[in-house]
Amino acid sequence: MLFLSCLAEKISLRAVSQFQAVSQLKDATFEVDPAPTVERKCLDGWTLHSTTGKCYKKFDEYLSFEEAETSCQQAANSSHLASFSSREEFDFLANMDYQNSYWIGMKQMALLGQESVLWKK
């Protein structure tokens, strides 16, 4: 059981489903039941990242970027080339026994200048 302390607007409910808001703000402590834990599972051969809840799989095929993205979509419904938004996700992907180069969900499309690059997601 979790306890959440917050500033809340007091609301009194009437039996006829109407409500009357009382415009006083009071410090209140609410008892909150935690959301039920849902066990995430991946398809056979895929690896679950416990923090993000996403499943990953390494494929050892030589494909172009576009072919690799299409292959991901065909391998599992709604899947795409892997991407990461944190150092933790990057480390997770980097530690999946990679011995070669692999596509991720971005591709350098063009050099725009000395300091600029256009990326395709």
XYZ file of C-alpha atoms in Angstrom:
121
model
C 0.000 0.000 0.000
C 1.344 3.461 -0.929
C 0.569 6.730 0.774
C 0.451 9.851 -1.351
C 0.536 13.237 0.343
C -0.735 16.078 -1.807
C -2.668 19.303 -1.972
C -6.226 18.534 -3.079
C -9.500 20.311 -3.688
C -12.205 18.958 -1.386
C -15.234 17.602 -3.290
C -18.465 16.359 -1.710
C -20.632 13.972 -3.751
C -24.430 13.807 -3.642
C -26.388 10.579 -4.085
C -27.951 11.814 -7.339
C -24.546 11.860 -9.083
C -24.216 15.606 -8.830
C -21.197 17.057 -7.153
C -20.480 20.267 -5.386
C -16.910 21.501 -5.341
C -15.810 23.227 -2.204
C -13.314 25.887 -3.154
C -11.024 25.328 -0.214
C -7.665 23.728 -0.790
C -6.480 21.584 2.059
C -3.444 19.457 2.722
C -4.657 15.893 2.536
C -3.166 12.437 2.716
C -4.728 9.804 0.486
C -4.283 6.076 0.745
C -3.649 4.728 -2.749
C -3.564 1.092 -3.796
C -0.692 0.489 -6.226
C -1.613 -0.486 -9.763
C -1.628 -4.248 -10.291
C 1.639 -5.620 -11.608
C 1.375 -6.935 -15.139
C 3.926 -9.557 -16.084
C 5.401 -8.650 -19.461
C 6.515 -11.465 -21.718
C 8.294 -11.425 -25.055
C 8.041 -13.774 -27.994
C 10.502 -16.678 -28.000
C 14.003 -15.481 -28.826
C 13.309 -11.880 -27.786
C 14.803 -10.194 -24.689
C 12.758 -8.050 -22.303
C 14.153 -4.753 -21.017
C 12.669 -4.661 -17.515
C 12.592 -0.872 -17.167
C 11.020 0.051 -20.510
C 8.950 -3.119 -20.939
C 10.116 -3.358 -24.565
C 11.276 -6.556 -26.254
C 14.439 -6.718 -28.368
C 15.905 -9.276 -30.751
C 19.189 -9.343 -32.647
C 19.077 -10.608 -36.240
C 22.298 -11.669 -37.974
C 21.423 -10.817 -41.571
C 23.108 -8.368 -43.939
C 20.333 -5.969 -44.969
C 19.999 -2.355 -46.038
C 18.425 0.088 -43.578
C 15.058 -0.104 -45.339
C 15.199 -3.927 -45.576
C 16.100 -4.157 -41.888
C 13.150 -1.951 -40.876
C 10.786 -4.035 -43.031
C 12.228 -7.247 -41.566
C 11.566 -5.961 -38.040
C 7.967 -5.128 -38.891
C 7.469 -8.624 -40.306
C 9.187 -10.347 -37.348
C 6.671 -9.059 -34.811
C 3.598 -6.902 -35.200
C 4.372 -3.200 -34.662
C 8.113 -3.710 -34.146
C 10.759 -1.374 -35.533
C 14.515 -1.053 -35.512
C 15.709 -0.495 -31.959
C 16.090 3.017 -30.641
C 17.128 4.319 -27.249
C 16.349 7.424 -25.244
C 18.561 6.900 -22.207
C 22.039 5.717 -21.325
C 20.453 2.704 -19.604
C 18.723 1.619 -22.839
C 21.914 2.184 -24.831
C 23.922 0.036 -22.399
C 21.252 -2.678 -22.545
C 21.437 -2.801 -26.345
C 25.231 -2.609 -26.386
C 25.445 -5.609 -24.048
C 23.274 -7.923 -26.170
C 26.334 -9.838 -27.433
C 26.913 -7.619 -30.453
C 30.069 -8.554 -32.328
C 29.226 -6.792 -35.594
C 27.588 -3.542 -36.664
C 23.800 -3.356 -36.433
C 21.152 -0.944 -37.621
C 19.306 1.152 -35.069
C 16.196 3.218 -35.731
C 18.101 6.171 -37.200
C 20.023 6.573 -40.428
C 22.285 9.385 -41.594
C 20.564 10.658 -44.731
C 22.763 13.612 -45.713
C 25.480 15.898 -44.499
C 24.059 19.417 -44.259
C 27.281 21.098 -43.317
C 30.347 20.634 -41.211
C 28.352 20.460 -37.951
C 24.918 19.297 -39.201
C 23.512 15.905 -40.135
C 19.991 14.956 -41.236
C 18.738 11.780 -39.530
C 15.872 9.547 -40.571
C 13.873 7.962 -37.777
